[in-house]
Amino acid sequence: QSDSEVLDLGRQGEAPGEFRVAWSNSLGRAVLIGEDLPPAPAGKAYELWLITPDESMAMYVLDPAEDGDVHVALDAPADPSAWAITVEPDEGSPTATGEIIFIAEVPA
C-alpha cells in the first residue's frame, strides 16, 4: 500500500506561479514541482521547508527557476505537518530568512 501524498501549496500574497509537493513517509522521499514562477532575484533561489511540530527543516532545493519551473526530488527525513517555500540566498540558509510565499498544512 502506497502512503504517497500530494499537496498543492497555497500562495501567500501576490506571488505568481504554483508549487506542489508529493512525498512518501515510508520511502522518505519527496518531489517538489513548481510551475509558471518568476525567476528568483539575483543571488537568490527558491527554498523548500519541511515543517514538523518541532522544527522547520531546510530542504536545500535552492533553484532560481530561471526557466519558470522547479522539478526536484529530495530526501524527506521527517513526517511533515506542513510544507513551505521561501526565497533565500542561493547558498542556502539553515533557518528561513525570507518570508513564506507558499505554504500548506498536511491534512491530518
Tab-separated table of N, CA, C and O in Angstrom:
chain	number	residue	atom	x	y	z
A	1	GLN	N	0.837	-1.191	0.000
A	1	GLN	CA	0.000	0.000	0.000
A	1	GLN	C	0.879	1.250	0.000
A	1	GLN	O	1.791	1.375	0.802
A	2	SER	N	0.566	2.135	-0.906
A	2	SER	CA	1.355	3.367	-1.013
A	2	SER	C	0.873	4.392	0.001
A	2	SER	O	-0.326	4.548	0.220
A	3	ASP	N	1.812	5.085	0.616
A	3	ASP	CA	1.435	6.162	1.534
A	3	ASP	C	1.765	7.520	0.924
A	3	ASP	O	1.898	8.500	1.629
A	4	SER	N	1.894	7.539	-0.403
A	4	SER	CA	2.266	8.802	-1.037
A	4	SER	C	1.130	9.810	-0.943
A	4	SER	O	-0.055	9.453	-0.990
A	5	GLU	N	1.501	11.071	-0.771
A	5	GLU	CA	0.548	12.168	-0.687
A	5	GLU	C	0.997	13.284	-1.617
A	5	GLU	O	2.184	13.432	-1.893
A	6	VAL	N	0.041	14.059	-2.088
A	6	VAL	CA	0.314	15.218	-2.937
A	6	VAL	C	-0.426	16.405	-2.338
A	6	VAL	O	-1.586	16.289	-1.935
A	7	LEU	N	0.258	17.539	-2.271
A	7	LEU	CA	-0.326	18.720	-1.652
A	7	LEU	C	-0.008	19.947	-2.505
A	7	LEU	O	1.153	20.182	-2.848
A	8	ASP	N	-1.041	20.704	-2.858
A	8	ASP	CA	-0.840	21.997	-3.510
A	8	ASP	C	-0.582	23.036	-2.433
A	8	ASP	O	-1.335	23.117	-1.460
A	9	LEU	N	0.475	23.822	-2.609
A	9	LEU	CA	0.802	24.853	-1.631
A	9	LEU	C	0.025	26.118	-1.936
A	9	LEU	O	-0.089	26.514	-3.095
A	10	GLY	N	-0.504	26.716	-0.901
A	10	GLY	CA	-1.289	27.930	-1.071
A	10	GLY	C	-0.401	29.152	-1.193
A	10	GLY	O	0.573	29.315	-0.452
A	11	ARG	N	-0.740	30.017	-2.143
A	11	ARG	CA	0.026	31.236	-2.389
A	11	ARG	C	-0.259	32.252	-1.285
A	11	ARG	O	-1.398	32.479	-0.915
A	12	GLN	N	0.800	32.856	-0.777
A	12	GLN	CA	0.681	33.934	0.200
A	12	GLN	C	0.947	35.246	-0.531
A	12	GLN	O	2.024	35.433	-1.067
A	13	GLY	N	-0.026	36.123	-0.587
A	13	GLY	CA	0.194	37.376	-1.292
A	13	GLY	C	0.011	37.218	-2.784
A	13	GLY	O	-0.753	36.379	-3.252
A	14	GLU	N	0.753	38.024	-3.550
A	14	GLU	CA	0.511	38.133	-4.986
A	14	GLU	C	1.505	37.358	-5.842
A	14	GLU	O	1.548	37.541	-7.046
A	15	ALA	N	2.304	36.494	-5.226
A	15	ALA	CA	3.332	35.782	-5.995
A	15	ALA	C	2.690	34.947	-7.097
A	15	ALA	O	1.763	34.189	-6.828
A	16	PRO	N	3.156	35.082	-8.342
A	16	PRO	CA	2.646	34.227	-9.413
A	16	PRO	C	3.210	32.822	-9.297
A	16	PRO	O	4.132	32.563	-8.532
A	17	GLY	N	2.636	31.916	-10.086
A	17	GLY	CA	3.135	30.551	-10.120
A	17	GLY	C	2.449	29.666	-9.109
A	17	GLY	O	1.551	30.088	-8.376
A	18	GLU	N	2.888	28.418	-9.105
A	18	GLU	CA	2.319	27.460	-8.162
A	18	GLU	C	3.359	26.424	-7.788
A	18	GLU	O	4.303	26.169	-8.543
A	19	PHE	N	3.200	25.860	-6.595
A	19	PHE	CA	4.055	24.783	-6.116
A	19	PHE	C	3.192	23.631	-5.625
A	19	PHE	O	2.114	23.840	-5.076
A	20	ARG	N	3.719	22.418	-5.835
A	20	ARG	CA	3.064	21.200	-5.361
A	20	ARG	C	4.174	20.299	-4.825
A	20	ARG	O	5.280	20.274	-5.378
A	21	VAL	N	3.873	19.577	-3.746
A	21	VAL	CA	4.832	18.620	-3.191
A	21	VAL	C	4.170	17.252	-3.149
A	21	VAL	O	3.020	17.126	-2.720
A	22	ALA	N	4.891	16.243	-3.612
A	22	ALA	CA	4.471	14.848	-3.461
A	22	ALA	C	5.521	14.158	-2.604
A	22	ALA	O	6.712	14.407	-2.770
A	23	TRP	N	5.067	13.318	-1.682
A	23	TRP	CA	6.036	12.662	-0.810
A	23	TRP	C	5.496	11.342	-0.290
A	23	TRP	O	4.293	11.078	-0.340
A	24	SER	N	6.421	10.532	0.213
A	24	SER	CA	6.107	9.257	0.839
A	24	SER	C	6.892	9.169	2.136
A	24	SER	O	8.126	9.213	2.118
A	25	ASN	N	6.183	9.060	3.266
A	25	ASN	CA	6.877	8.919	4.543
A	25	ASN	C	7.626	7.592	4.627
A	25	ASN	O	8.717	7.521	5.180
A	26	SER	N	7.054	6.522	4.055
A	26	SER	CA	7.716	5.220	4.153
A	26	SER	C	9.005	5.202	3.333
A	26	SER	O	9.984	4.556	3.724
A	27	LEU	N	9.013	5.897	2.202
A	27	LEU	CA	10.220	5.960	1.379
A	27	LEU	C	11.170	7.064	1.821
A	27	LEU	O	12.351	7.053	1.478
A	28	GLY	N	10.650	8.051	2.556
A	28	GLY	CA	11.479	9.176	2.974
A	28	GLY	C	11.936	10.028	1.814
A	28	GLY	O	13.037	10.580	1.825
A	29	ARG	N	11.082	10.126	0.785
A	29	ARG	CA	11.424	10.894	-0.416
A	29	ARG	C	10.293	11.860	-0.746
A	29	ARG	O	9.125	11.596	-0.430
A	30	ALA	N	10.643	12.946	-1.384
A	30	ALA	CA	9.666	13.943	-1.810
A	30	ALA	C	10.055	14.480	-3.178
A	30	ALA	O	11.220	14.402	-3.577
A	31	VAL	N	9.077	15.011	-3.880
A	31	VAL	CA	9.302	15.681	-5.160
A	31	VAL	C	8.632	17.046	-5.081
A	31	VAL	O	7.456	17.146	-4.700
A	32	LEU	N	9.378	18.077	-5.423
A	32	LEU	CA	8.848	19.438	-5.469
A	32	LEU	C	8.651	19.829	-6.928
A	32	LEU	O	9.571	19.685	-7.740
A	33	ILE	N	7.454	20.318	-7.235
A	33	ILE	CA	7.131	20.754	-8.595
A	33	ILE	C	6.644	22.203	-8.509
A	33	ILE	O	5.668	22.501	-7.816
A	34	GLY	N	7.340	23.087	-9.185
A	34	GLY	CA	6.929	24.486	-9.278
A	34	GLY	C	6.776	24.861	-10.737
A	34	GLY	O	7.596	24.457	-11.564
A	35	GLU	N	5.728	25.625	-11.043
A	35	GLU	CA	5.462	25.985	-12.435
A	35	GLU	C	5.045	27.437	-12.544
A	35	GLU	O	4.445	27.994	-11.617
A	36	ASP	N	5.365	28.032	-13.707
A	36	ASP	CA	4.972	29.408	-14.023
A	36	ASP	C	5.485	30.408	-12.993
A	36	ASP	O	4.799	31.357	-12.628
A	37	LEU	N	6.716	30.182	-12.535
A	37	LEU	CA	7.293	31.020	-11.485
A	37	LEU	C	8.128	32.145	-12.084
A	37	LEU	O	8.782	31.959	-13.110
A	38	PRO	N	8.168	33.292	-11.415
A	38	PRO	CA	9.147	34.299	-11.823
A	38	PRO	C	10.537	33.844	-11.389
A	38	PRO	O	10.668	33.214	-10.331
A	39	PRO	N	11.583	34.104	-12.179
A	39	PRO	CA	12.922	33.764	-11.707
A	39	PRO	C	13.204	34.469	-10.375
A	39	PRO	O	12.770	35.604	-10.151
A	40	ALA	N	13.905	33.777	-9.504
A	40	ALA	CA	14.275	34.388	-8.234
A	40	ALA	C	15.223	35.564	-8.492
A	40	ALA	O	15.945	35.577	-9.492
A	41	PRO	N	15.244	36.552	-7.601
A	41	PRO	CA	16.171	37.675	-7.785
A	41	PRO	C	17.624	37.196	-7.816
A	41	PRO	O	17.927	36.103	-7.337
A	42	ALA	N	18.504	38.024	-8.367
A	42	ALA	CA	19.926	37.662	-8.464
A	42	ALA	C	20.456	37.271	-7.092
A	42	ALA	O	20.213	37.958	-6.102
A	43	GLY	N	21.180	36.144	-7.048
A	43	GLY	CA	21.773	35.683	-5.798
A	43	GLY	C	20.795	34.997	-4.868
A	43	GLY	O	21.146	34.652	-3.735
A	44	LYS	N	19.556	34.797	-5.334
A	44	LYS	CA	18.527	34.165	-4.503
A	44	LYS	C	18.001	32.920	-5.196
A	44	LYS	O	18.217	32.708	-6.394
A	45	ALA	N	17.293	32.091	-4.441
A	45	ALA	CA	16.716	30.873	-5.002
A	45	ALA	C	15.529	30.452	-4.144
A	45	ALA	O	15.405	30.850	-2.976
A	46	TYR	N	14.660	29.643	-4.750
A	46	TYR	CA	13.519	29.101	-4.012
A	46	TYR	C	13.987	27.990	-3.078
A	46	TYR	O	14.778	27.131	-3.463
A	47	GLU	N	13.490	28.008	-1.851
A	47	GLU	CA	13.869	27.024	-0.824
A	47	GLU	C	12.610	26.342	-0.301
A	47	GLU	O	11.616	27.016	0.004
A	48	LEU	N	12.650	25.016	-0.229
A	48	LEU	CA	11.555	24.238	0.352
A	48	LEU	C	11.861	23.948	1.817
A	48	LEU	O	13.001	23.626	2.167
A	49	TRP	N	10.824	24.052	2.645
A	49	TRP	CA	10.939	23.763	4.082
A	49	TRP	C	9.976	22.652	4.448
A	49	TRP	O	8.796	22.706	4.096
A	50	LEU	N	10.491	21.638	5.132
A	50	LEU	CA	9.671	20.585	5.711
A	50	LEU	C	9.427	20.977	7.158
A	50	LEU	O	10.376	21.109	7.937
A	51	ILE	N	8.171	21.194	7.503
A	51	ILE	CA	7.828	21.695	8.829
A	51	ILE	C	7.202	20.570	9.646
A	51	ILE	O	6.296	19.883	9.174
A	52	THR	N	7.732	20.374	10.842
A	52	THR	CA	7.164	19.429	11.797
A	52	THR	C	6.676	20.246	13.002
A	52	THR	O	6.948	21.452	13.087
A	53	PRO	N	5.980	19.612	13.947
A	53	PRO	CA	5.568	20.376	15.140
A	53	PRO	C	6.740	20.961	15.915
A	53	PRO	O	6.575	21.908	16.676
A	54	ASP	N	7.943	20.399	15.708
A	54	ASP	CA	9.109	20.822	16.494
A	54	ASP	C	10.080	21.739	15.768
A	54	ASP	O	10.821	22.474	16.395
A	55	GLU	N	10.105	21.678	14.432
A	55	GLU	CA	11.124	22.446	13.720
A	55	GLU	C	10.745	22.651	12.262
A	55	GLU	O	9.870	21.970	11.737
A	56	SER	N	11.447	23.601	11.634
A	56	SER	CA	11.386	23.800	10.188
A	56	SER	C	12.723	23.352	9.616
A	56	SER	O	13.771	23.872	10.008
A	57	MET	N	12.687	22.378	8.731
A	57	MET	CA	13.910	21.784	8.194
A	57	MET	C	14.151	22.291	6.782
A	57	MET	O	13.291	22.150	5.905
A	58	ALA	N	15.322	22.887	6.548
A	58	ALA	CA	15.689	23.353	5.217
A	58	ALA	C	15.941	22.152	4.323
A	58	ALA	O	16.727	21.266	4.659
A	59	MET	N	15.288	22.133	3.158
A	59	MET	CA	15.474	21.034	2.214
A	59	MET	C	16.527	21.357	1.159
A	59	MET	O	16.859	20.517	0.336
A	60	TYR	N	17.064	22.570	1.184
A	60	TYR	CA	18.152	22.982	0.296
A	60	TYR	C	17.858	22.683	-1.173
A	60	TYR	O	18.698	22.169	-1.899
A	61	VAL	N	16.640	23.003	-1.604
A	61	VAL	CA	16.313	22.878	-3.022
A	61	VAL	C	17.096	23.921	-3.804
A	61	VAL	O	17.827	23.622	-4.728
A	62	LEU	N	16.935	25.187	-3.433
A	62	LEU	CA	17.749	26.280	-3.938
A	62	LEU	C	17.807	26.323	-5.460
A	62	LEU	O	18.853	26.254	-6.084
A	63	ASP	N	16.634	26.436	-6.057
A	63	ASP	CA	16.501	26.523	-7.504
A	63	ASP	C	16.059	27.934	-7.854
A	63	ASP	O	15.044	28.410	-7.347
A	64	PRO	N	16.796	28.655	-8.714
A	64	PRO	CA	16.406	30.017	-9.067
A	64	PRO	C	15.237	30.086	-10.036
A	64	PRO	O	14.720	31.173	-10.304
A	65	ALA	N	14.812	28.929	-10.584
A	65	ALA	CA	13.679	28.875	-11.522
A	65	ALA	C	13.900	29.790	-12.720
A	65	ALA	O	13.013	30.534	-13.126
A	66	GLU	N	15.100	29.726	-13.287
A	66	GLU	CA	15.425	30.568	-14.443
A	66	GLU	C	14.437	30.352	-15.593
A	66	GLU	O	14.124	31.267	-16.345
A	67	ASP	N	13.963	29.103	-15.744
A	67	ASP	CA	13.037	28.781	-16.828
A	67	ASP	C	11.586	28.797	-16.370
A	67	ASP	O	10.700	28.368	-17.096
A	68	GLY	N	11.352	29.272	-15.145
A	68	GLY	CA	9.998	29.347	-14.628
A	68	GLY	C	9.522	28.083	-13.947
A	68	GLY	O	8.423	28.057	-13.394
A	69	ASP	N	10.355	27.026	-13.994
A	69	ASP	CA	9.941	25.753	-13.411
A	69	ASP	C	10.956	25.254	-12.397
A	69	ASP	O	12.151	25.530	-12.504
A	70	VAL	N	10.450	24.495	-11.413
A	70	VAL	CA	11.291	23.790	-10.448
A	70	VAL	C	10.787	22.352	-10.411
A	70	VAL	O	9.595	22.123	-10.180
A	71	HIS	N	11.662	21.406	-10.685
A	71	HIS	CA	11.320	19.988	-10.560
A	71	HIS	C	12.512	19.325	-9.892
A	71	HIS	O	13.589	19.238	-10.496
A	72	VAL	N	12.335	18.853	-8.660
A	72	VAL	CA	13.470	18.259	-7.956
A	72	VAL	C	12.967	17.189	-6.995
A	72	VAL	O	11.929	17.342	-6.358
A	73	ALA	N	13.717	16.073	-6.951
A	73	ALA	CA	13.454	15.007	-5.987
A	73	ALA	C	14.453	15.148	-4.845
A	73	ALA	O	15.609	15.526	-5.052
A	74	LEU	N	14.012	14.845	-3.639
A	74	LEU	CA	14.866	15.049	-2.482
A	74	LEU	C	14.479	14.104	-1.361
A	74	LEU	O	13.387	13.515	-1.360
A	75	ASP	N	15.371	13.965	-0.395
A	75	ASP	CA	15.078	13.190	0.797
A	75	ASP	C	14.136	13.991	1.689
A	75	ASP	O	14.270	15.211	1.821
A	76	ALA	N	13.194	13.292	2.307
A	76	ALA	CA	12.272	13.904	3.272
A	76	ALA	C	12.473	13.153	4.589
A	76	ALA	O	11.869	12.105	4.808
A	77	PRO	N	13.346	13.666	5.470
A	77	PRO	CA	13.788	12.888	6.625
A	77	PRO	C	12.810	12.844	7.795
A	77	PRO	O	13.085	12.205	8.800
A	78	ALA	N	11.664	13.515	7.679
A	78	ALA	CA	10.707	13.516	8.786
A	78	ALA	C	9.294	13.539	8.219
A	78	ALA	O	9.078	13.852	7.052
A	79	ASP	N	8.345	13.207	9.067
A	79	ASP	CA	6.931	13.202	8.711
A	79	ASP	C	6.437	14.653	8.765
A	79	ASP	O	6.401	15.241	9.836
A	80	PRO	N	6.087	15.253	7.622
A	80	PRO	CA	5.767	16.688	7.629
A	80	PRO	C	4.387	16.981	8.193
A	80	PRO	O	3.438	16.222	7.986
A	81	SER	N	4.286	18.096	8.905
A	81	SER	CA	2.969	18.628	9.263
A	81	SER	C	2.604	19.782	8.337
A	81	SER	O	1.445	20.167	8.245
A	82	ALA	N	3.606	20.327	7.632
A	82	ALA	CA	3.371	21.371	6.631
A	82	ALA	C	4.592	21.446	5.728
A	82	ALA	O	5.681	20.972	6.075
A	83	TRP	N	4.386	22.062	4.557
A	83	TRP	CA	5.467	22.383	3.622
A	83	TRP	C	5.383	23.877	3.320
A	83	TRP	O	4.278	24.430	3.271
A	84	ALA	N	6.530	24.510	3.119
A	84	ALA	CA	6.533	25.935	2.806
A	84	ALA	C	7.665	26.256	1.834
A	84	ALA	O	8.647	25.520	1.735
A	85	ILE	N	7.515	27.381	1.139
A	85	ILE	CA	8.527	27.889	0.204
A	85	ILE	C	8.888	29.312	0.622
A	85	ILE	O	7.997	30.136	0.879
A	86	THR	N	10.185	29.583	0.677
A	86	THR	CA	10.674	30.948	0.847
A	86	THR	C	11.681	31.221	-0.267
A	86	THR	O	12.076	30.321	-0.999
A	87	VAL	N	12.113	32.465	-0.381
A	87	VAL	CA	13.228	32.827	-1.256
A	87	VAL	C	14.406	33.150	-0.351
A	87	VAL	O	14.305	33.991	0.543
A	88	GLU	N	15.502	32.432	-0.579
A	88	GLU	CA	16.677	32.522	0.297
A	88	GLU	C	17.927	32.827	-0.523
A	88	GLU	O	17.920	32.676	-1.744
A	89	PRO	N	19.027	33.217	0.142
A	89	PRO	CA	20.300	33.326	-0.572
A	89	PRO	C	20.613	32.011	-1.273
A	89	PRO	O	20.309	30.937	-0.737
A	90	ASP	N	21.199	32.080	-2.462
A	90	ASP	CA	21.330	30.866	-3.263
A	90	ASP	C	22.308	29.847	-2.695
A	90	ASP	O	22.362	28.713	-3.158
A	91	GLU	N	23.069	30.215	-1.651
A	91	GLU	CA	23.909	29.205	-0.996
A	91	GLU	C	23.130	28.475	0.100
A	91	GLU	O	23.637	27.525	0.690
A	92	GLY	N	21.916	28.914	0.365
A	92	GLY	CA	21.086	28.240	1.351
A	92	GLY	C	21.197	28.858	2.724
A	92	GLY	O	22.132	29.604	3.027
A	93	SER	N	20.216	28.539	3.556
A	93	SER	CA	20.180	29.054	4.910
A	93	SER	C	19.553	27.987	5.794
A	93	SER	O	18.545	27.392	5.412
A	94	PRO	N	20.149	27.703	6.964
A	94	PRO	CA	19.573	26.671	7.829
A	94	PRO	C	18.268	27.119	8.488
A	94	PRO	O	17.504	26.290	8.966
A	95	THR	N	18.029	28.424	8.527
A	95	THR	CA	16.763	28.944	9.026
A	95	THR	C	16.221	29.926	7.994
A	95	THR	O	16.986	30.573	7.278
A	96	ALA	N	14.907	30.019	7.922
A	96	ALA	CA	14.288	30.867	6.907
A	96	ALA	C	14.599	32.332	7.183
A	96	ALA	O	14.406	32.815	8.294
A	97	THR	N	15.097	33.032	6.152
A	97	THR	CA	15.324	34.466	6.271
A	97	THR	C	14.300	35.244	5.449
A	97	THR	O	13.975	36.372	5.768
A	98	GLY	N	13.797	34.615	4.381
A	98	GLY	CA	12.784	35.263	3.553
A	98	GLY	C	11.395	34.952	4.067
A	98	GLY	O	11.188	33.977	4.789
A	99	GLU	N	10.435	35.781	3.678
A	99	GLU	CA	9.078	35.492	4.109
A	99	GLU	C	8.505	34.324	3.321
A	99	GLU	O	8.922	34.046	2.190
A	100	ILE	N	7.576	33.618	3.941
A	100	ILE	CA	6.939	32.473	3.292
A	100	ILE	C	6.073	32.981	2.145
A	100	ILE	O	5.239	33.870	2.333
A	101	ILE	N	6.284	32.418	0.944
A	101	ILE	CA	5.484	32.820	-0.202
A	101	ILE	C	4.464	31.760	-0.607
A	101	ILE	O	3.480	32.070	-1.272
A	102	PHE	N	4.716	30.508	-0.227
A	102	PHE	CA	3.750	29.425	-0.422
A	102	PHE	C	3.789	28.542	0.816
A	102	PHE	O	4.869	28.285	1.349
A	103	ILE	N	2.624	28.049	1.266
A	103	ILE	CA	2.595	27.155	2.428
A	103	ILE	C	1.318	26.331	2.385
A	103	ILE	O	0.288	26.776	1.845
A	104	ALA	N	1.398	25.122	2.929
A	104	ALA	CA	0.197	24.296	3.104
A	104	ALA	C	0.422	23.352	4.258
A	104	ALA	O	1.521	22.786	4.409
A	105	GLU	N	-0.596	23.195	5.089
A	105	GLU	CA	-0.561	22.211	6.147
A	105	GLU	C	-0.973	20.864	5.590
A	105	GLU	O	-1.829	20.769	4.703
A	106	VAL	N	-0.350	19.815	6.091
A	106	VAL	CA	-0.695	18.459	5.696
A	106	VAL	C	-1.978	18.071	6.427
A	106	VAL	O	-2.035	18.167	7.656
A	107	PRO	N	-3.010	17.649	5.702
A	107	PRO	CA	-4.248	17.255	6.385
A	107	PRO	C	-3.989	16.093	7.345
A	107	PRO	O	-3.215	15.181	7.044
A	108	ALA	N	-4.615	16.147	8.480
A	108	ALA	CA	-4.418	15.091	9.487
A	108	ALA	C	-5.031	13.777	9.006
A	108	ALA	O	-6.014	13.778	8.294
